[in-house]
Coordinates of C-alpha atoms in Angstrom, one line a residue:
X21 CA 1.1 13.8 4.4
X22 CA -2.1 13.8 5.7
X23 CA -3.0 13.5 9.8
X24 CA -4.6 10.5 9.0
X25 CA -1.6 9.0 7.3
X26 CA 0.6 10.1 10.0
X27 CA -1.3 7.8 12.2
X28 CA -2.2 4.8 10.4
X29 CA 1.3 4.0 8.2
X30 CA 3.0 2.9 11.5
X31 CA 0.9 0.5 12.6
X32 CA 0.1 -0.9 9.1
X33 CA 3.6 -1.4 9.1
X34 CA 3.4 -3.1 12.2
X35 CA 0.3 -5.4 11.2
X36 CA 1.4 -6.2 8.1
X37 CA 5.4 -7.3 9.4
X38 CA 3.9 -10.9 10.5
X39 CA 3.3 -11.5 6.4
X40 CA 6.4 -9.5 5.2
X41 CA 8.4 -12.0 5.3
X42 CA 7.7 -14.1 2.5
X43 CA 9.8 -12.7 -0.6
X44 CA 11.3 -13.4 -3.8
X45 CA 15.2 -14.4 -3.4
X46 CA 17.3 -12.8 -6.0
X47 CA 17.2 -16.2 -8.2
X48 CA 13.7 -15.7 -8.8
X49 CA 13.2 -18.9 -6.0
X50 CA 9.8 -18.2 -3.9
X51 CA 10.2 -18.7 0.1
X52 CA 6.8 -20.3 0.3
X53 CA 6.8 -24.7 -0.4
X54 CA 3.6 -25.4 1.3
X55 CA -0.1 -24.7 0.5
X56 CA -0.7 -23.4 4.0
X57 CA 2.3 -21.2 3.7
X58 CA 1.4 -19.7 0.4
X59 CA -2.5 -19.2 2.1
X60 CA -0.9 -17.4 4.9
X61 CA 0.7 -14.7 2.7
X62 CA -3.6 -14.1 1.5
X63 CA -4.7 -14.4 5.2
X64 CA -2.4 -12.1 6.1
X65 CA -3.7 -9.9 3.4
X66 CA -7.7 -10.9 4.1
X67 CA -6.6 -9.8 7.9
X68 CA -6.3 -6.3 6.9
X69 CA -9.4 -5.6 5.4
X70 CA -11.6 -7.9 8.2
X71 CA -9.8 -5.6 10.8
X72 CA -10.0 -2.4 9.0
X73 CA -6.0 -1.6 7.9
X74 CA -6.6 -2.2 4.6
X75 CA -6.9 1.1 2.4
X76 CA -6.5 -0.7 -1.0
X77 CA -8.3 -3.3 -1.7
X78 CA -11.5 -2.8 -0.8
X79 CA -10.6 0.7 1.4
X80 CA -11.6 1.3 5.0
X81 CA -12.4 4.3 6.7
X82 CA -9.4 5.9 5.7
X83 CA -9.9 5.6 2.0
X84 CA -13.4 7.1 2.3
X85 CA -12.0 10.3 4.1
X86 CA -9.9 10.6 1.1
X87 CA -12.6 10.2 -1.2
X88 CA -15.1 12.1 0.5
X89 CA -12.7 14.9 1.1
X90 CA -11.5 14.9 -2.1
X91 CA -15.5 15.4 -3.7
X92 CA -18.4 17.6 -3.1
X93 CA -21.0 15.9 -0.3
X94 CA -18.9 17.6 2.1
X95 CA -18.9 21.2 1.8
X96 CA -15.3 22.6 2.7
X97 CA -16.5 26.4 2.2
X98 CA -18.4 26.0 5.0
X99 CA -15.7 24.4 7.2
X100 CA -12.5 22.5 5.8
X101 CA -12.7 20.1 9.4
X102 CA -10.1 18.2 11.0
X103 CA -8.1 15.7 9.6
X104 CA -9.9 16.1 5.7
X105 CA -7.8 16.7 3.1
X106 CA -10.0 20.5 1.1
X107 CA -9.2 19.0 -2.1
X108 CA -8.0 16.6 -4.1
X109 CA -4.6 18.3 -4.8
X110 CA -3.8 17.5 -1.5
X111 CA -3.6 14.3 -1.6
X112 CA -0.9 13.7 -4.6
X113 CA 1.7 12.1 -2.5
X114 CA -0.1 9.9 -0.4
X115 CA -2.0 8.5 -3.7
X116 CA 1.3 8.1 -5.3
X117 CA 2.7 5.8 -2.4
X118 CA -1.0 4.6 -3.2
X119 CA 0.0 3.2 -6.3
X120 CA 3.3 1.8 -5.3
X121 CA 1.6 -0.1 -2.4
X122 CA -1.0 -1.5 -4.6
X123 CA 1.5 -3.0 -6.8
X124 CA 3.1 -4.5 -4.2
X125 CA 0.2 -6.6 -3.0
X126 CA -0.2 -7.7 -6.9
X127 CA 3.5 -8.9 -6.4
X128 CA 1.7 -11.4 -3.4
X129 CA -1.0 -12.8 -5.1
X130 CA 1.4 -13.3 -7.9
X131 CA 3.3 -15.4 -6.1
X132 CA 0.7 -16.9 -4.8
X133 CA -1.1 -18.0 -8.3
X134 CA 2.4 -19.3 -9.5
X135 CA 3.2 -21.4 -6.5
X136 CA -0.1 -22.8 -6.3
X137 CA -1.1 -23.4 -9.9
X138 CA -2.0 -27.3 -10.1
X139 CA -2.5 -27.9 -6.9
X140 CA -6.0 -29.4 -5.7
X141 CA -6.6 -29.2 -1.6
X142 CA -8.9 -26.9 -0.5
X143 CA -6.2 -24.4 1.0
X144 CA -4.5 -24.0 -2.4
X145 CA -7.8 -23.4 -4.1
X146 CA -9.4 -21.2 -0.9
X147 CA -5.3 -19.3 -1.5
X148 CA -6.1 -19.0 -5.3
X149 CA -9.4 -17.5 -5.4
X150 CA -8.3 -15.3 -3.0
X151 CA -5.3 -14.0 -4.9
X152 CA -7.0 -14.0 -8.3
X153 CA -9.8 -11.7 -7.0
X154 CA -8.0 -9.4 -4.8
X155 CA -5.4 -8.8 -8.2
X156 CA -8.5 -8.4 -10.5
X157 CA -10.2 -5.8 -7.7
X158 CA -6.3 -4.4 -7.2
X159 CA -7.1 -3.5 -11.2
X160 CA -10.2 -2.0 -11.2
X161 CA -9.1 0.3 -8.5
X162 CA -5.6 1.0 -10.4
X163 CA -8.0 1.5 -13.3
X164 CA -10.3 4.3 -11.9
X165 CA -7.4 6.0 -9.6
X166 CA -4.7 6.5 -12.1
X167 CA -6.5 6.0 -15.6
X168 CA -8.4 8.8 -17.3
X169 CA -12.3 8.3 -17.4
X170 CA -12.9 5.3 -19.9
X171 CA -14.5 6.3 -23.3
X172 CA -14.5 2.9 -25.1
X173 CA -14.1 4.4 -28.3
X174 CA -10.4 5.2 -27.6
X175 CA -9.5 2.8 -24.6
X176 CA -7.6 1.0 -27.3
X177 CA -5.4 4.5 -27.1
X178 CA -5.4 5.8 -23.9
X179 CA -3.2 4.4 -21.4
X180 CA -4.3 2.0 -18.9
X181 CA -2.1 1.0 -15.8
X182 CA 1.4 -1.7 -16.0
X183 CA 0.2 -5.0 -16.5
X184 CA 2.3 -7.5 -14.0
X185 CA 1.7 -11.2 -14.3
X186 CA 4.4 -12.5 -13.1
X187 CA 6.6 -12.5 -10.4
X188 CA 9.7 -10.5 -12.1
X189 CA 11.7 -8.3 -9.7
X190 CA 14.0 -7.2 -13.0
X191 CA 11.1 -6.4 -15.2
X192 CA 9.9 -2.8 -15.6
X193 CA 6.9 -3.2 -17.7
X194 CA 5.3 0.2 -19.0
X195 CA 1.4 1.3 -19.5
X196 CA -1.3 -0.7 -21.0
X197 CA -3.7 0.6 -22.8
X198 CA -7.2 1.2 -20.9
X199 CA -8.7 -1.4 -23.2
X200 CA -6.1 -4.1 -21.9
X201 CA -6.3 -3.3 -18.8
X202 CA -9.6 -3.6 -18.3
X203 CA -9.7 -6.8 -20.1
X204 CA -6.8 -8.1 -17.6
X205 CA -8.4 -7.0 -14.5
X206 CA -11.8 -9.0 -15.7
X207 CA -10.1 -12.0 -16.7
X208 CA -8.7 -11.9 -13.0
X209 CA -12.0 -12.1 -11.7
X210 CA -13.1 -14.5 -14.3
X211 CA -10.1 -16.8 -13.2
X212 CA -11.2 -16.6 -9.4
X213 CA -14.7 -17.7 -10.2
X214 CA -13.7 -21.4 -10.2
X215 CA -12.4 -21.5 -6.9
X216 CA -14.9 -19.4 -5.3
X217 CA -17.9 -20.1 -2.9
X218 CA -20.1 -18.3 -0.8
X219 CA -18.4 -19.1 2.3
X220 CA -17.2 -16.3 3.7
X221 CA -13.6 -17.8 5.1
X222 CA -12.0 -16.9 2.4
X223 CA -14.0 -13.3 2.1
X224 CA -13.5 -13.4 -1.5
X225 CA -16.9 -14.9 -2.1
X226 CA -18.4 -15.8 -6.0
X227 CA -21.2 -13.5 -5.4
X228 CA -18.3 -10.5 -4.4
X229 CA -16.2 -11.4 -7.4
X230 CA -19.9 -10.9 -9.9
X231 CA -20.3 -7.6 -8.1
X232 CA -16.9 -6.4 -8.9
X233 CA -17.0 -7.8 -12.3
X234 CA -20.2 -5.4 -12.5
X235 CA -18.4 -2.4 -11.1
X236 CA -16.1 -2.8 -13.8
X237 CA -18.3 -3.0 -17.0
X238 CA -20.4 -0.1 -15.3
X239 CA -17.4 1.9 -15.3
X240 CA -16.0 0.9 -18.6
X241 CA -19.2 1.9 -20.1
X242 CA -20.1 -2.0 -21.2
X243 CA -23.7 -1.6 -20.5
X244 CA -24.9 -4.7 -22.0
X245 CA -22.2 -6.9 -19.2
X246 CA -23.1 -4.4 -16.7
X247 CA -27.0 -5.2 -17.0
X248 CA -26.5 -8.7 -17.3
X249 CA -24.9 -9.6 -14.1
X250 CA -26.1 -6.8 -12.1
X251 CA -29.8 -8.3 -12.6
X252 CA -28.7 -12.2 -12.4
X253 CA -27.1 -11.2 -8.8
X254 CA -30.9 -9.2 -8.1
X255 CA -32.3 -12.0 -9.3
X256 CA -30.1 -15.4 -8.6
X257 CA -28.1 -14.1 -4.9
X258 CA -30.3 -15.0 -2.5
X259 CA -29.8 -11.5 -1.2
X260 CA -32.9 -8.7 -1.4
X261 CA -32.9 -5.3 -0.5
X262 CA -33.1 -4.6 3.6
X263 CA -36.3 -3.3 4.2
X264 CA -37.2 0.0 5.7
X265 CA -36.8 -1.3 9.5
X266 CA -33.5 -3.1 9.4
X267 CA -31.9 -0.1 7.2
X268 CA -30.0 1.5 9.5
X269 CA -29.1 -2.0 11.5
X270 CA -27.5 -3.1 8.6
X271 CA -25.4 0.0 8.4
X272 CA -24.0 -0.1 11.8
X273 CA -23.8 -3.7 11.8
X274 CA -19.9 -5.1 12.4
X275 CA -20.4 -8.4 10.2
X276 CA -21.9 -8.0 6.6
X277 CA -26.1 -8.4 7.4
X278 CA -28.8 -8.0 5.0
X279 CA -28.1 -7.2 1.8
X280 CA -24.1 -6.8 2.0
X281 CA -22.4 -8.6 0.2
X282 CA -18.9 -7.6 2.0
X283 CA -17.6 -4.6 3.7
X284 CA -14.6 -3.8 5.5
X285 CA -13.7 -3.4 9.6
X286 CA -15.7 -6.5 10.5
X287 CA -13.0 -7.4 13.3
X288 CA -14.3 -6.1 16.3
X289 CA -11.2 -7.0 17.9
X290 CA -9.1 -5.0 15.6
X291 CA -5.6 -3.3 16.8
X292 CA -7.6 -0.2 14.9
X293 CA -10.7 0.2 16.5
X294 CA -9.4 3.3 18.2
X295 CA -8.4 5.1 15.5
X296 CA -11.4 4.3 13.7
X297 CA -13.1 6.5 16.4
X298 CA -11.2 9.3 15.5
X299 CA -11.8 8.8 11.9
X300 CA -15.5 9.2 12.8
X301 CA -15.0 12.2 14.2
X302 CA -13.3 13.8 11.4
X303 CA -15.1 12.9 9.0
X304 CA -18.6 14.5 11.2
X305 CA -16.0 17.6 10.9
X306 CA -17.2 19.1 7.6
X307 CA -21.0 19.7 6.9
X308 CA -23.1 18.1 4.2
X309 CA -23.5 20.2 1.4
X310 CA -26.7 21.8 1.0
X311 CA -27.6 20.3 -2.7
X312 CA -27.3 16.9 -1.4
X313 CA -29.2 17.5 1.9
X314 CA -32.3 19.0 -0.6
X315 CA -32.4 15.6 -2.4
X316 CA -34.0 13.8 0.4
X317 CA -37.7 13.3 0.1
X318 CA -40.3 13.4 3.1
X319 CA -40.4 9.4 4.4
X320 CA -36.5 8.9 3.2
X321 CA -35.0 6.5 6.0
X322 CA -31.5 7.6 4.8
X323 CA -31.7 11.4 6.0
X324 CA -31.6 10.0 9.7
X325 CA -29.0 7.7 9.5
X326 CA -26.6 10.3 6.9
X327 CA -26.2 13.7 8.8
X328 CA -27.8 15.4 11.7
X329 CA -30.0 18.9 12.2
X330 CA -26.9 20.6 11.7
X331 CA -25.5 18.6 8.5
X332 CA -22.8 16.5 10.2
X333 CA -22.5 13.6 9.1
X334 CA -23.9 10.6 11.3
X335 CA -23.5 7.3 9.0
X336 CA -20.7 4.5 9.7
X337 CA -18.5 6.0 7.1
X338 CA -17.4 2.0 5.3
X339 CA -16.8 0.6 1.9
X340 CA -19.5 -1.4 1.4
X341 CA -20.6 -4.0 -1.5
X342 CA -24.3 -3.5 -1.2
X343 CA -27.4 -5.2 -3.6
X344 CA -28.7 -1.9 -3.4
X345 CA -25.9 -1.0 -5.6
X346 CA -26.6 -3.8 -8.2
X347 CA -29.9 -2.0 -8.5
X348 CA -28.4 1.3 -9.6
X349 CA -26.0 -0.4 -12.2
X350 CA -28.8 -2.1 -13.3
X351 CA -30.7 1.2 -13.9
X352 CA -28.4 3.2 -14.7
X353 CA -27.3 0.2 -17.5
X354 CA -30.9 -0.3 -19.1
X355 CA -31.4 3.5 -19.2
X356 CA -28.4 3.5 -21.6
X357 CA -29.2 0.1 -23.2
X358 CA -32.6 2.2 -24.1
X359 CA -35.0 0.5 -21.8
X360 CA -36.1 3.4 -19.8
X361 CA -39.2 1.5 -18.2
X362 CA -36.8 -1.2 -17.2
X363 CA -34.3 1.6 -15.6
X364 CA -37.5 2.6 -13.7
X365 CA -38.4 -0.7 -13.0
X366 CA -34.9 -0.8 -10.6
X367 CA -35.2 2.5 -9.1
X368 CA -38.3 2.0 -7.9
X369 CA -37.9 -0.9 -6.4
X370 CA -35.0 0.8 -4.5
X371 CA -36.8 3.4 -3.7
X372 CA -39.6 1.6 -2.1
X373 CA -36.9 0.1 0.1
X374 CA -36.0 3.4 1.3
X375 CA -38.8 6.3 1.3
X376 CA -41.6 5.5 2.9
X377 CA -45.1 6.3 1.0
X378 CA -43.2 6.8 -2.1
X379 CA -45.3 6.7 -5.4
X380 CA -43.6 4.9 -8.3
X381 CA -41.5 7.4 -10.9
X382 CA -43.2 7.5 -13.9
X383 CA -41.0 9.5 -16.9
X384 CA -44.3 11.7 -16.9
X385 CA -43.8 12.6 -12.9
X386 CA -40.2 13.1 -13.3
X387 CA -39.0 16.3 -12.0
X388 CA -37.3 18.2 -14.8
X389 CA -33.5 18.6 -15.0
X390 CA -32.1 21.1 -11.8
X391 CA -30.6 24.0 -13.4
X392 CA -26.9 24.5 -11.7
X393 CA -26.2 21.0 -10.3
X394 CA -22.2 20.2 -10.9
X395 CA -23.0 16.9 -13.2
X396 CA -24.5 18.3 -16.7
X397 CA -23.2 15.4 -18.7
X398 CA -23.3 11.9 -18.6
X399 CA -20.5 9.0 -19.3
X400 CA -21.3 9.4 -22.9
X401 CA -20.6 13.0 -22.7
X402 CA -24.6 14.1 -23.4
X403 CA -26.6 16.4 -21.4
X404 CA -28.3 15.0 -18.2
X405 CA -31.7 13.7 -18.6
X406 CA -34.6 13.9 -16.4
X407 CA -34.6 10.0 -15.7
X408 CA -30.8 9.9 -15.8
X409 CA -30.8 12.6 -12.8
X410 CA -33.2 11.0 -10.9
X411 CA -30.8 7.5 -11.1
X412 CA -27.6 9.7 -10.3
X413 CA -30.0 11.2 -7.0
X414 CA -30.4 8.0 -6.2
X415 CA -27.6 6.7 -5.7
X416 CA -26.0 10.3 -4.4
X417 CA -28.2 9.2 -1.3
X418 CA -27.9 5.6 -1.2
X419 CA -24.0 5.7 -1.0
X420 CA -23.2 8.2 0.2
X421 CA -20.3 8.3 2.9
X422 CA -19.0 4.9 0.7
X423 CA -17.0 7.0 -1.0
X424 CA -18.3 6.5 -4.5
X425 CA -19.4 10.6 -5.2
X426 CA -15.9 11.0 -6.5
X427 CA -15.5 8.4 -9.5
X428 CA -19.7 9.6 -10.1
X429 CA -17.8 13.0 -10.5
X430 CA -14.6 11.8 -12.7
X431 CA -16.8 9.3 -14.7
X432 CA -19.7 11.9 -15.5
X433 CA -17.5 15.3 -16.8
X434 CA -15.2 16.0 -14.6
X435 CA -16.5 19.0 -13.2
X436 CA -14.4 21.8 -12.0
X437 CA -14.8 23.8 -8.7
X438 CA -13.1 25.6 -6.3
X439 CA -12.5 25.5 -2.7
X440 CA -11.4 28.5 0.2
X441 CA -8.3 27.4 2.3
X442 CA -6.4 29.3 4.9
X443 CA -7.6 32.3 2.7
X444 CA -6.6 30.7 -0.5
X445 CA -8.2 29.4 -3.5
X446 CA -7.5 26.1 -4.5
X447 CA -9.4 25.2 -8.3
X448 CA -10.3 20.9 -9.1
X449 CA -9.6 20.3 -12.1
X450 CA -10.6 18.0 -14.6
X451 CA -6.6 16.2 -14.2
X452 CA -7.0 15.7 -10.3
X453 CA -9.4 13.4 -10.9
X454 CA -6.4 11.3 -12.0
X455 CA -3.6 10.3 -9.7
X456 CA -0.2 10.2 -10.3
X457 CA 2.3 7.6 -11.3
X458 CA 4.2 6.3 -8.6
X459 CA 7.6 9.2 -9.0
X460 CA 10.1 6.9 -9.0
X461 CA 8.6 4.0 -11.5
X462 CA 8.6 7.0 -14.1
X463 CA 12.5 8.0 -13.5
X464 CA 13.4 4.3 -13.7
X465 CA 11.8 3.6 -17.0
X466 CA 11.7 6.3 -19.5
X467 CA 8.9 4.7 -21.2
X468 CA 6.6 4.7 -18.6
X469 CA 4.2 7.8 -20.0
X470 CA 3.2 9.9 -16.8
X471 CA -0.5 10.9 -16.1
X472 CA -1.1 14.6 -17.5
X473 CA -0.7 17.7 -15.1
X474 CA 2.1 15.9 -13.0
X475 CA 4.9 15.4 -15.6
X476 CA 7.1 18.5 -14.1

């Protein structure tokens, strides 16, 4: 176990214990009667990730140490730092408890869709939106953490993640496929569009629920969805990009400002804030890579607020939901649609937002593909383009410390490396970019297939 888990299980423990006590007696009889003590059981939950203790759902601080430690924008060679996991083998017990823990939050908003289905106040409907997006985002993360990368032309064959709709305390459901579970995890969001707003008491807003909805067709490779409500939230959100200006104010901002949509920590009052601090610190532990640190142009905003003269990292290491993100689906989505003027459409327009003086990318001016860079193939398994590096640069620097550079990695090849620990060599490979199957859900169902590279 990590330093970091050390640390933080305790007093998640201890944060979550005011909305433990809601369970499901033996008869299958929920605790909860009321709407406001089913909405408790989500406030509880929306708590966590407003003060920062929430590692699952949308991640925190701790989740992007993981991530980032776990990937390549931090270069362990040079120094492995303190607290940072060198590699993603590290981390196989932690993500299994992962796994079970995420599950178990699916078993809330369960009981929280079947207690409140019918029911009309504005509590049960704030309690349902709530529950039907955080189970539908609960999927999406199940789906890229323990799921191989999705190839729709055999999601119908790989396995996906167990698919629990219910509250059923005997049932021991084995693997979807990835097809299903993709499918389920959208029609979750789908489900919490009707009881959705824009008002953020309930966090779970409509325009977050769209944005997850177009995480997920971008990573199951459904380009057409992907496009489509990536450019209706550019176009039809109200949001636009921060200018140059109020960039880095809109980093380090507590509340979500500008163009994001939601982000995690935004209690300034949290029980966490200290250990947040130290987070920081680790994380400013292990130098930026040198490849990245090349990619930013002259006029780039981002290389101030990312990493310092001596390549430690200076940005507010948070999950974010950004528009700025949208843009890159979008991109990233037309290029494989076949509308390359489109793609460069979106990343200029991003780009404009963030480097100063830049002229407009033209697929003439584009610099030609970087011989040696650790992403040669795309999602589709063909070889990088120029364009198609240029959108994959783009959004290396724009998210950076978000901890996205590790799914870019799984979702685009796999690639393998290697990393120098304590005098040892320790190899990525392609499985690690896969987590493991909760141990003990695998001994107490024989059918439930285990992820491969873990089955001894």
């Amino acid at each position: 176990m990590s330093i970091c888990k050390r640390i933080i299980l305790p007093l998640l423990l201890l944060l979550a214990g005011c909305t433990r006590y809601l369970s499901v007696q033996p008869q299958g009889e929920v605790i909860p009667k009321t709407d406001e003590e089913f909405a408790a059981l989500m406030h509880g939950r929306i708590r966590d990730i407003e003060g920062g203790g929430d590692a699952l759902v949308l991640g925190n601080m701790e989740t992007v140490a993981l991530f980032e430690g776990s990937a390549d924008d931090l270069d362990a060679n040079i120094r492995i730092g303190d607290g940072l996991i060198s590699y993603a083998g590290e981390a196989i017990n932690s993500r299994m408890s992962d796994y079970r823990d995420m599950f178990e939050i699916i078993r809330d908003c369960n009981i929280v869709i079947e207690g409140l289905a019918g029911r009309t106040s504005d509590t049960a409907r704030g309690a349902l939106g709530a529950a039907y997006a955080m189970k539908g985002i609960l999927y999406y993360n199940l789906l890229r953490e323990f799921a191989g990368p999705y190839d729709p032309a055999d999601a119908a064959a790989e396995p996906g993640v167990p698919i629990v709709d219910k509250v059923d305390i005997e049932a021991m459901p084995s693997r979807a496929s990835l097809k299903v579970t993709a499918e389920y995890a959208d029609s979750q969001l789908a489900a919490a569009l009707p009881f959705t707003t824009d008002d953020r008491k309930w966090f779970f807003t409509t325009t977050l629920v769209k944005a997850y909805r177009a995480r997920l067709a971008f990573w199951c490779e459904d380009w057409d969805t992907a496009a489509a409500i990536a450019e209706d939230l550019i176009d039809h959100s109200g949001l636009t990009l921060t200018p140059p200006d109020g960039y880095k104010a809109m980093l380090d901002a507590a509340a979500p400002t500008g163009e994001v949509i939601a982000k995690t920590h935004i209690d300034n009052s949290s029980e966490l804030d200290w250990y947040f601090s130290y987070m920081k610190g680790y994380i400013a532990s292990r130098p930026v890579c040198a490849a990245l640190a090349r990619l930013y142009e002259p006029g780039d905003i981002r290389l101030a607020t990312s990493f310092n003269a001596k390549r430690l990292n200076t940005k507010a290491p948070e999950r974010r939901v950004r528009l700025s993100e949208m843009y890159l689906i979008a991109a990233e989505a037309e290029y494989h649609r076949g509308h390359p003027d489109i793609a460069l459409d979106y990343l200029n327009a991003l780009r404009s937002a963030r480097i100063e003086g830049a002229a407009p990318l033209t697929e003439a001016t584009l610099p030609p593909v970087r011989e040696g860079d650790r992403i040669t193939e795309d999602a589709a398994g063909k070889a990088v383009t120029p364009l198609l590096q240029a959108i994959f640069d783009e959004r290396r620097r724009e998210l950076y410390m978000e901890g996205d550079r590790f799914f870019e990695l799984k979702r685009n090849g796999r690639p393998e490396w290697w990393v120098i620990s304590n005098g040892l060599k320790y190899t990525m490979k392609k499985y690690l970019y896969t987590a493991p199957i909760y141990k003990q859900d695998c001994e107490l169902n024989p059918d439930m297939q285990q992820n491969p590279g873990y089955e001894d």
